Amino acid sequence: MNWSLDGGALAVAAQWCQAARDLPEAPLLMAFGTRESALVLIGAGRTLSLRRYDDGPIAAEVLWNRLEEFCRSSALMAGYIGFDAVWSDDTQRPVLDAGKLSAPTLHFWEPRGAIRIDAAPSGKVEISVLRGPDTVSGILPLPLGAFESVPLRSLDAEMRPFRESVALTIAFIQRGEGQRVTVARRIDLPDNLDLLASFAAPPKSCNLNVGRSFYLATPAIELAGHSPELLASGNPERFVCYKLSGTGARHPDPDVDTRLQDGFLADKKILNEHALSIEATRKALETVGAVRTAPMVVLDRPGLRHLMTPLTVATRPDVSWSRIMRAVLPAGAQPRAAGLETLDGLERISRGAYYGIIGVRTPDGGFEFSQVLRTLFRDRTGVYTFVGAAVTGDSTVDGESDETQLKLDDIVAMRRAQGAQSHSRIGSA
């Protein structure tokens, strides 16, 4: 199994979230962090929530300007920016049927209460109240109960549309019209998955501490993920983007795994995909400051590995915080305009929060935002996940399909043990 019942600070954070969402009026909740340290944000004061296409369409500049205005406060803030923020203004994206409330494209808020949980290797846990002692004082953390792991690969029933999309994208690239397009697919999952329990069971530690786990529950959406990709960590003057691209399998036998890694590091497709991704990421980051690129390294996960290159950005004094967020939000298309036009024709459902960014900004200006990957979602359309792959000129349909199944295996999914009660409120109204 690639998960552990001992989630450290994340497991404690999940207990606080469970207690808070069982209140008569369940507040907006978010938890974010690692096994060692996690934040729990409870309730919402000032809030910015925008649906780009349901409420508009809202022009990109308007969307980002609204975020900038909202975030001029020095208060603790949290939120996410979904993939719909990357489309050009002339793109007509699909919206949900009438009566089905879609998740916001952009959702930021100031929490009423906040705690920090620090868990030492010895097992000692320290709780610090950061905001709203009256908000958190009446919350009694509760055990999560019994739960069990659910392998998702067996639920991946229909890959044909994705394979067709990959084939069309390969043809697009081989015609010389693009270089790289990240194609994704939605996989519908059983309603009995427990997202909070999934958050509380993080994968085993990686060799580099760039993974972040998150849980979010709003009236419109619930999500839980363990992302390997920390896209922005730092402050307005300097931050690091730990960019991942390129995926390979691992093996439990160390000798076999070493051979797999050697082949991974010699794979032309993998190396080219990573180089293209770093080129595009660096170009975006250079719009906000001077970029220094560190050497590429291998990031190991329990069942797969990625190539990772850290990029350190020294931002210009005139750059706004929302501009930084706009620079780190990935489009997954290169060149951007042509790639997104192709993607628009292939994916006729919204990705929602998937492939966006989620995180926290502290009152002193520090921030951490991860890409929304390896994540479970629940909204009024059901429970689902997304997996994707970056298609290049060296791609094959089989290769990209196999890669998405590796990523599916890397998603933690838990369900309550038989007889245990599910606490989800999303879609119950």
Short mmCIF file of C-alpha atoms in Angstrom, two decimals:
data_model
loop_
_atom_site.label_atom_id
_atom_site.label_comp_id
_atom_site.label_asym_id
_atom_site.label_seq_id
_atom_site.Cartn_x
_atom_site.Cartn_y
_atom_site.Cartn_z
CA MET A 1 0.00 0.00 0.00
CA ASN A 2 1.24 3.51 -0.83
CA TRP A 3 -0.44 5.21 2.09
CA SER A 4 -0.19 5.24 5.83
CA LEU A 5 -2.74 5.57 8.59
CA ASP A 6 -0.18 7.69 10.41
CA GLY A 7 -0.48 10.97 8.54
CA GLY A 8 1.21 12.99 11.28
CA ALA A 9 0.07 16.62 11.21
CA LEU A 10 -2.26 15.84 8.30
CA ALA A 11 -4.17 13.23 10.30
CA VAL A 12 -4.59 15.69 13.17
CA ALA A 13 -5.70 18.37 10.69
CA ALA A 14 -8.30 15.95 9.33
CA GLN A 15 -9.67 15.39 12.83
CA TRP A 16 -10.14 19.13 13.26
CA CYS A 17 -11.83 19.38 9.87
CA GLN A 18 -14.19 16.53 10.68
CA ALA A 19 -15.22 18.14 13.95
CA ALA A 20 -15.75 21.52 12.27
CA ARG A 21 -17.82 20.21 9.38
CA ASP A 22 -20.11 18.36 11.79
CA LEU A 23 -21.20 21.66 13.33
CA PRO A 24 -24.85 22.63 12.66
CA GLU A 25 -23.72 25.08 9.99
CA ALA A 26 -20.63 23.49 8.48
CA PRO A 27 -18.17 26.29 7.66
CA LEU A 28 -15.83 26.58 4.73
CA LEU A 29 -12.76 24.48 5.59
CA MET A 30 -9.27 24.05 4.28
CA ALA A 31 -6.20 22.15 5.44
CA PHE A 32 -2.80 22.47 3.77
CA GLY A 33 0.66 21.18 4.57
CA THR A 34 2.81 18.13 5.19
CA ARG A 35 3.15 15.32 7.73
CA GLU A 36 5.36 17.64 9.79
CA SER A 37 3.30 20.85 9.71
CA ALA A 38 -0.18 21.76 8.53
CA LEU A 39 -2.60 24.69 8.65
CA VAL A 40 -6.33 24.33 9.26
CA LEU A 41 -8.51 27.26 8.19
CA ILE A 42 -12.07 27.40 9.51
CA GLY A 43 -14.87 29.63 8.30
CA ALA A 44 -14.79 32.51 5.87
CA GLY A 45 -14.95 36.25 6.32
CA ARG A 46 -14.20 38.36 3.29
CA THR A 47 -14.51 36.16 0.18
CA LEU A 48 -13.88 36.42 -3.56
CA SER A 49 -15.58 33.74 -5.66
CA LEU A 50 -15.79 34.05 -9.46
CA ARG A 51 -17.16 31.67 -12.07
CA ARG A 52 -15.57 32.81 -15.27
CA TYR A 53 -18.10 31.40 -17.71
CA ASP A 54 -21.28 30.95 -15.65
CA ASP A 55 -21.11 34.61 -14.56
CA GLY A 56 -19.77 36.14 -17.74
CA PRO A 57 -17.77 35.37 -19.58
CA ILE A 58 -15.34 37.30 -17.39
CA ALA A 59 -12.34 38.69 -19.26
CA ALA A 60 -8.96 37.42 -18.07
CA GLU A 61 -7.73 40.88 -17.08
CA VAL A 62 -10.90 41.47 -15.05
CA LEU A 63 -10.45 38.14 -13.27
CA TRP A 64 -6.85 38.86 -12.30
CA ASN A 65 -7.57 42.48 -11.38
CA ARG A 66 -10.33 41.35 -9.04
CA LEU A 67 -7.88 38.96 -7.39
CA GLU A 68 -5.30 41.74 -7.02
CA GLU A 69 -7.82 44.09 -5.42
CA PHE A 70 -8.99 41.40 -3.03
CA CYS A 71 -5.47 40.42 -1.96
CA ARG A 72 -4.17 43.89 -1.13
CA SER A 73 -5.01 43.15 2.48
CA SER A 74 -2.21 41.75 4.63
CA ALA A 75 -4.52 39.21 6.24
CA LEU A 76 -4.09 35.44 6.17
CA MET A 77 -5.66 34.17 2.94
CA ALA A 78 -6.22 30.90 1.16
CA GLY A 79 -7.70 29.77 -2.10
CA TYR A 80 -7.38 28.18 -5.49
CA ILE A 81 -7.31 29.26 -9.13
CA GLY A 82 -8.72 26.72 -11.57
CA PHE A 83 -7.70 25.91 -15.11
CA ASP A 84 -10.48 28.03 -16.66
CA ALA A 85 -8.34 31.08 -15.82
CA VAL A 86 -5.85 30.21 -18.59
CA TRP A 87 -8.22 30.46 -21.57
CA SER A 88 -8.13 33.48 -23.90
CA ASP A 89 -11.12 35.83 -23.89
CA ASP A 90 -12.39 34.58 -27.25
CA THR A 91 -12.62 30.95 -26.06
CA GLN A 92 -16.18 29.71 -25.51
CA ARG A 93 -15.90 27.05 -22.84
CA PRO A 94 -18.82 24.76 -21.92
CA VAL A 95 -20.77 25.33 -18.71
CA LEU A 96 -22.83 22.93 -16.62
CA ASP A 97 -26.50 22.34 -17.27
CA ALA A 98 -28.97 24.73 -15.68
CA GLY A 99 -29.52 23.94 -12.03
CA LYS A 100 -26.06 22.44 -11.50
CA LEU A 101 -23.85 24.88 -9.67
CA SER A 102 -20.32 24.73 -11.06
CA ALA A 103 -17.27 25.21 -8.89
CA PRO A 104 -15.81 28.73 -9.01
CA THR A 105 -12.89 29.39 -11.34
CA LEU A 106 -11.28 31.41 -8.59
CA HIS A 107 -12.08 31.18 -4.88
CA PHE A 108 -10.14 33.12 -2.20
CA TRP A 109 -11.10 34.04 1.32
CA GLU A 110 -9.90 35.23 4.72
CA PRO A 111 -10.57 32.53 7.32
CA ARG A 112 -12.28 33.41 10.57
CA GLY A 113 -10.17 30.92 12.49
CA ALA A 114 -6.81 29.29 11.86
CA ILE A 115 -4.58 26.84 13.68
CA ARG A 116 -1.14 25.44 12.97
CA ILE A 117 -0.34 21.82 13.77
CA ASP A 118 3.28 20.76 14.23
CA ALA A 119 4.01 17.06 14.63
CA ALA A 120 7.44 15.92 15.81
CA PRO A 121 8.94 12.52 14.82
CA SER A 122 8.49 11.48 18.45
CA GLY A 123 4.72 11.79 18.02
CA LYS A 124 4.35 14.98 20.06
CA VAL A 125 1.84 17.38 18.52
CA GLU A 126 1.67 21.12 19.16
CA ILE A 127 -1.37 23.25 18.27
CA SER A 128 -0.99 27.01 17.80
CA VAL A 129 -4.01 29.27 17.33
CA LEU A 130 -3.14 31.81 14.64
CA ARG A 131 -6.47 33.53 14.22
CA GLY A 132 -9.96 33.62 15.75
CA PRO A 133 -9.61 31.90 19.13
CA ASP A 134 -13.39 32.21 19.60
CA THR A 135 -13.95 30.43 16.28
CA VAL A 136 -11.80 27.42 17.14
CA SER A 137 -12.36 27.18 20.89
CA GLY A 138 -15.57 25.18 20.63
CA ILE A 139 -14.21 22.59 18.18
CA LEU A 140 -13.28 19.21 19.61
CA PRO A 141 -11.16 17.13 17.20
CA LEU A 142 -12.71 13.74 16.50
CA PRO A 143 -11.21 10.41 15.39
CA LEU A 144 -11.83 9.71 11.74
CA GLY A 145 -12.95 6.13 12.30
CA ALA A 146 -12.12 3.09 10.21
CA PHE A 147 -11.36 3.38 6.52
CA GLU A 148 -9.77 1.34 3.76
CA SER A 149 -7.80 1.96 0.56
CA VAL A 150 -9.52 1.85 -2.83
CA PRO A 151 -7.35 1.09 -5.90
CA LEU A 152 -8.52 3.34 -8.72
CA ARG A 153 -7.03 1.59 -11.74
CA SER A 154 -9.81 -1.00 -11.75
CA LEU A 155 -12.34 1.86 -12.01
CA ASP A 156 -10.71 3.30 -15.13
CA ALA A 157 -13.30 1.85 -17.48
CA GLU A 158 -13.18 3.97 -20.65
CA MET A 159 -9.88 5.16 -22.13
CA ARG A 160 -10.88 5.25 -25.80
CA PRO A 161 -11.73 9.00 -25.96
CA PHE A 162 -8.43 9.86 -24.26
CA ARG A 163 -6.45 7.69 -26.67
CA GLU A 164 -8.18 9.40 -29.59
CA SER A 165 -7.30 12.81 -28.14
CA VAL A 166 -3.64 11.79 -27.76
CA ALA A 167 -3.54 10.58 -31.36
CA LEU A 168 -5.00 13.86 -32.62
CA THR A 169 -2.52 15.84 -30.52
CA ILE A 170 0.44 13.83 -31.83
CA ALA A 171 -0.73 14.58 -35.38
CA PHE A 172 -1.07 18.27 -34.52
CA ILE A 173 2.51 18.36 -33.23
CA GLN A 174 3.95 16.32 -36.08
CA ARG A 175 2.41 18.79 -38.55
CA GLY A 176 4.64 21.41 -36.95
CA GLU A 177 1.76 23.32 -35.35
CA GLY A 178 2.89 22.85 -31.75
CA GLN A 179 5.44 21.26 -29.45
CA ARG A 180 3.67 20.13 -26.27
CA VAL A 181 0.06 19.85 -25.09
CA THR A 182 -1.03 18.32 -21.78
CA VAL A 183 -4.16 16.26 -22.42
CA ALA A 184 -6.29 15.15 -19.46
CA ARG A 185 -9.29 12.96 -18.83
CA ARG A 186 -11.92 12.80 -16.14
CA ILE A 187 -12.59 9.47 -14.41
CA ASP A 188 -15.87 9.14 -12.53
CA LEU A 189 -15.57 7.35 -9.19
CA PRO A 190 -17.88 5.76 -6.60
CA ASP A 191 -19.79 8.15 -4.39
CA ASN A 192 -18.70 6.33 -1.22
CA LEU A 193 -15.11 7.63 -1.34
CA ASP A 194 -14.26 9.68 1.72
CA LEU A 195 -12.16 12.67 0.71
CA LEU A 196 -11.21 13.74 4.21
CA ALA A 197 -9.93 10.25 5.02
CA SER A 198 -8.00 10.34 1.72
CA PHE A 199 -6.34 13.59 2.80
CA ALA A 200 -5.40 12.03 6.15
CA ALA A 201 -3.48 9.18 4.46
CA PRO A 202 -0.54 10.78 2.61
CA PRO A 203 1.82 8.73 0.42
CA LYS A 204 5.16 7.73 1.85
CA SER A 205 7.75 10.46 1.99
CA CYS A 206 9.60 11.49 -1.14
CA ASN A 207 13.33 12.12 -1.24
CA LEU A 208 12.69 15.87 -1.56
CA ASN A 209 10.20 17.79 0.57
CA VAL A 210 8.27 19.45 -2.24
CA GLY A 211 4.97 17.59 -1.87
CA ARG A 212 1.97 19.33 -0.30
CA SER A 213 -1.34 17.86 0.78
CA PHE A 214 -4.62 19.76 0.83
CA TYR A 215 -8.27 19.41 1.72
CA LEU A 216 -10.98 21.92 0.84
CA ALA A 217 -14.71 21.91 1.49
CA THR A 218 -17.01 24.66 0.24
CA PRO A 219 -20.76 24.61 -0.56
CA ALA A 220 -19.86 24.00 -4.23
CA ILE A 221 -16.91 21.62 -4.13
CA GLU A 222 -14.91 19.28 -1.93
CA LEU A 223 -11.42 18.18 -2.92
CA ALA A 224 -8.49 16.32 -1.41
CA GLY A 225 -5.07 15.76 -2.90
CA HIS A 226 -1.40 15.00 -2.36
CA SER A 227 0.39 17.01 -5.02
CA PRO A 228 4.04 16.34 -5.86
CA GLU A 229 4.44 19.75 -7.54
CA LEU A 230 5.07 22.88 -5.44
CA LEU A 231 4.86 25.69 -8.00
CA ALA A 232 5.47 28.70 -5.77
CA SER A 233 7.10 28.82 -2.35
CA GLY A 234 8.55 32.02 -0.95
CA ASN A 235 7.52 35.66 -0.71
CA PRO A 236 6.91 38.63 -3.04
CA GLU A 237 10.67 39.30 -3.32
CA ARG A 238 11.87 35.75 -3.97
CA PHE A 239 10.21 32.40 -4.56
CA VAL A 240 11.06 28.96 -5.91
CA CYS A 241 9.08 27.02 -8.51
CA TYR A 242 9.73 23.26 -8.32
CA LYS A 243 8.69 22.31 -11.83
CA LEU A 244 7.96 18.66 -12.64
CA SER A 245 7.65 17.11 -16.08
CA GLY A 246 8.43 13.61 -17.29
CA THR A 247 7.11 10.45 -15.65
CA GLY A 248 8.44 6.92 -15.31
CA ALA A 249 7.56 3.73 -13.46
CA ARG A 250 9.25 2.44 -10.31
CA HIS A 251 9.70 -1.12 -9.06
CA PRO A 252 9.86 -2.47 -5.47
CA ASP A 253 13.01 -4.49 -6.27
CA PRO A 254 15.95 -2.04 -5.83
CA ASP A 255 17.99 -3.59 -8.65
CA VAL A 256 15.10 -3.45 -11.10
CA ASP A 257 14.28 0.08 -9.96
CA THR A 258 17.86 1.21 -10.61
CA ARG A 259 17.65 -0.12 -14.15
CA LEU A 260 14.32 1.63 -14.63
CA GLN A 261 15.84 4.91 -13.43
CA ASP A 262 18.80 4.54 -15.80
CA GLY A 263 16.41 4.03 -18.70
CA PHE A 264 14.26 6.92 -17.50
CA LEU A 265 17.23 9.30 -17.52
CA ALA A 266 18.19 8.19 -21.04
CA ASP A 267 14.68 8.39 -22.50
CA LYS A 268 14.60 10.91 -25.37
CA LYS A 269 10.89 11.59 -25.01
CA ILE A 270 11.14 12.18 -21.25
CA LEU A 271 14.13 14.50 -21.57
CA ASN A 272 12.58 16.50 -24.40
CA GLU A 273 9.27 16.82 -22.57
CA HIS A 274 11.07 18.12 -19.49
CA ALA A 275 13.19 20.56 -21.49
CA LEU A 276 10.11 21.97 -23.23
CA SER A 277 8.29 22.34 -19.92
CA ILE A 278 11.19 24.15 -18.28
CA GLU A 279 11.53 26.42 -21.30
CA ALA A 280 7.86 27.41 -21.10
CA THR A 281 7.93 27.78 -17.31
CA ARG A 282 11.05 29.92 -17.39
CA LYS A 283 9.52 32.16 -20.07
CA ALA A 284 6.42 32.70 -17.91
CA LEU A 285 8.44 33.35 -14.75
CA GLU A 286 10.68 35.86 -16.53
CA THR A 287 7.65 38.13 -16.86
CA VAL A 288 7.87 38.74 -13.09
CA GLY A 289 11.61 38.67 -12.41
CA ALA A 290 15.08 37.25 -12.96
CA VAL A 291 15.13 33.43 -13.05
CA ARG A 292 17.94 31.14 -11.95
CA THR A 293 17.66 27.47 -12.96
CA ALA A 294 19.08 24.77 -10.69
CA PRO A 295 20.22 21.33 -11.92
CA MET A 296 17.57 18.78 -12.83
CA VAL A 297 16.96 16.00 -10.28
CA VAL A 298 14.82 12.87 -10.00
CA LEU A 299 11.84 13.01 -7.64
CA ASP A 300 10.73 9.57 -6.47
CA ARG A 301 7.15 8.80 -5.45
CA PRO A 302 6.01 5.40 -4.13
CA GLY A 303 5.17 3.94 -7.56
CA LEU A 304 6.54 6.42 -10.07
CA ARG A 305 9.20 9.08 -10.56
CA HIS A 306 9.40 12.51 -12.15
CA LEU A 307 12.09 14.82 -13.40
CA MET A 308 12.19 18.07 -11.44
CA THR A 309 14.00 21.36 -12.00
CA PRO A 310 13.86 24.11 -9.35
CA LEU A 311 13.65 27.66 -10.70
CA THR A 312 14.36 30.53 -8.30
CA VAL A 313 12.76 33.88 -9.13
CA ALA A 314 13.98 37.25 -7.84
CA THR A 315 10.93 39.36 -8.53
CA ARG A 316 10.97 42.93 -9.78
CA PRO A 317 9.79 45.58 -7.28
CA ASP A 318 6.84 46.62 -9.45
CA VAL A 319 5.34 43.11 -9.78
CA SER A 320 1.97 42.51 -8.10
CA TRP A 321 1.16 39.35 -6.18
CA SER A 322 -1.62 38.41 -8.61
CA ARG A 323 0.89 38.70 -11.47
CA ILE A 324 3.08 36.15 -9.72
CA MET A 325 0.10 33.81 -9.44
CA ARG A 326 -0.68 34.32 -13.11
CA ALA A 327 2.91 33.46 -14.04
CA VAL A 328 3.00 30.21 -12.07
CA LEU A 329 -0.43 28.96 -13.23
CA PRO A 330 0.43 26.32 -15.86
CA ALA A 331 -1.27 26.21 -19.25
CA GLY A 332 0.36 22.94 -20.34
CA ALA A 333 0.52 24.13 -23.96
CA GLN A 334 3.46 25.17 -26.09
CA PRO A 335 3.19 27.45 -27.96
CA ARG A 336 0.43 28.65 -25.68
CA ALA A 337 -2.15 30.05 -28.13
CA ALA A 338 -2.01 27.21 -30.66
CA GLY A 339 -1.82 24.52 -27.98
CA LEU A 340 -4.81 25.86 -26.05
CA GLU A 341 -6.82 26.14 -29.25
CA THR A 342 -6.16 22.47 -29.89
CA LEU A 343 -6.95 21.55 -26.30
CA ASP A 344 -10.21 23.50 -26.47
CA GLY A 345 -11.33 21.28 -29.32
CA LEU A 346 -10.37 18.09 -27.51
CA GLU A 347 -11.69 18.70 -23.97
CA ARG A 348 -15.30 19.79 -23.99
CA ILE A 349 -15.73 19.61 -20.24
CA SER A 350 -14.24 22.03 -17.76
CA ARG A 351 -11.29 20.82 -15.70
CA GLY A 352 -12.54 22.96 -12.83
CA ALA A 353 -9.87 23.20 -10.13
CA TYR A 354 -7.77 20.40 -11.65
CA TYR A 355 -4.40 21.53 -13.06
CA GLY A 356 -4.85 24.86 -11.30
CA ILE A 357 -3.07 26.01 -8.14
CA ILE A 358 -4.09 25.92 -4.48
CA GLY A 359 -2.45 27.27 -1.37
CA VAL A 360 -2.08 29.83 1.38
CA ARG A 361 -0.67 33.34 1.76
CA THR A 362 0.39 34.45 5.26
CA PRO A 363 0.11 37.98 6.72
CA ASP A 364 3.85 38.56 6.29
CA GLY A 365 3.54 37.98 2.53
CA GLY A 366 4.90 34.44 2.43
CA PHE A 367 3.07 31.93 0.26
CA GLU A 368 2.94 28.32 -0.88
CA PHE A 369 0.92 27.17 -3.88
CA SER A 370 0.85 23.65 -5.28
CA GLN A 371 -0.51 22.46 -8.58
CA VAL A 372 -3.83 20.63 -8.19
CA LEU A 373 -2.72 17.13 -9.16
CA ARG A 374 -3.36 13.62 -7.74
CA THR A 375 -6.63 14.95 -6.39
CA LEU A 376 -10.15 13.65 -5.73
CA PHE A 377 -13.13 15.94 -6.34
CA ARG A 378 -16.75 15.90 -5.24
CA ASP A 379 -19.37 18.30 -6.55
CA ARG A 380 -22.94 18.15 -7.82
CA THR A 381 -21.82 16.03 -10.77
CA GLY A 382 -20.44 13.30 -8.49
CA VAL A 383 -17.04 12.09 -7.33
CA TYR A 384 -14.22 12.05 -9.86
CA THR A 385 -10.56 12.61 -10.54
CA PHE A 386 -8.46 13.78 -13.48
CA VAL A 387 -5.21 12.40 -14.86
CA GLY A 388 -3.22 13.78 -17.76
CA ALA A 389 -0.04 13.48 -19.78
CA ALA A 390 2.13 15.90 -21.73
CA VAL A 391 2.06 14.94 -25.41
CA THR A 392 5.10 15.78 -27.55
CA GLY A 393 6.36 14.76 -30.97
CA ASP A 394 7.99 11.68 -29.44
CA SER A 395 4.81 10.49 -27.74
CA THR A 396 2.87 7.32 -28.49
CA VAL A 397 -0.75 6.64 -27.67
CA ASP A 398 0.18 3.60 -25.59
CA GLY A 399 2.92 5.46 -23.75
CA GLU A 400 0.73 8.38 -22.69
CA SER A 401 -2.13 6.05 -21.75
CA ASP A 402 0.21 3.99 -19.56
CA GLU A 403 1.50 7.18 -17.93
CA THR A 404 -1.99 8.23 -16.88
CA GLN A 405 -2.49 4.86 -15.21
CA LEU A 406 0.74 5.31 -13.26
CA LYS A 407 -0.60 8.65 -12.06
CA LEU A 408 -3.95 7.09 -11.22
CA ASP A 409 -2.13 4.59 -9.01
CA ASP A 410 -0.47 7.56 -7.25
CA ILE A 411 -3.81 9.01 -6.11
CA VAL A 412 -4.83 8.14 -2.56
CA ALA A 413 -8.49 7.12 -2.36
CA MET A 414 -10.12 5.92 0.85
CA ARG A 415 -13.60 4.81 1.76
CA ARG A 416 -15.23 4.31 5.09
CA ALA A 417 -15.16 0.76 6.35
CA GLN A 418 -18.46 -1.07 6.21
CA GLY A 419 -20.93 0.40 8.69
CA ALA A 420 -19.03 3.67 9.18
CA GLN A 421 -20.88 6.92 8.50
CA SER A 422 -19.93 9.24 5.64
CA HIS A 423 -19.85 12.93 6.51
CA SER A 424 -19.85 14.59 3.08
CA ARG A 425 -22.24 17.52 2.66
CA ILE A 426 -21.40 18.38 -0.94
CA GLY A 427 -24.40 17.92 -3.19
CA SER A 428 -26.73 17.03 -0.33
CA ALA A 429 -28.78 20.22 -0.52
#
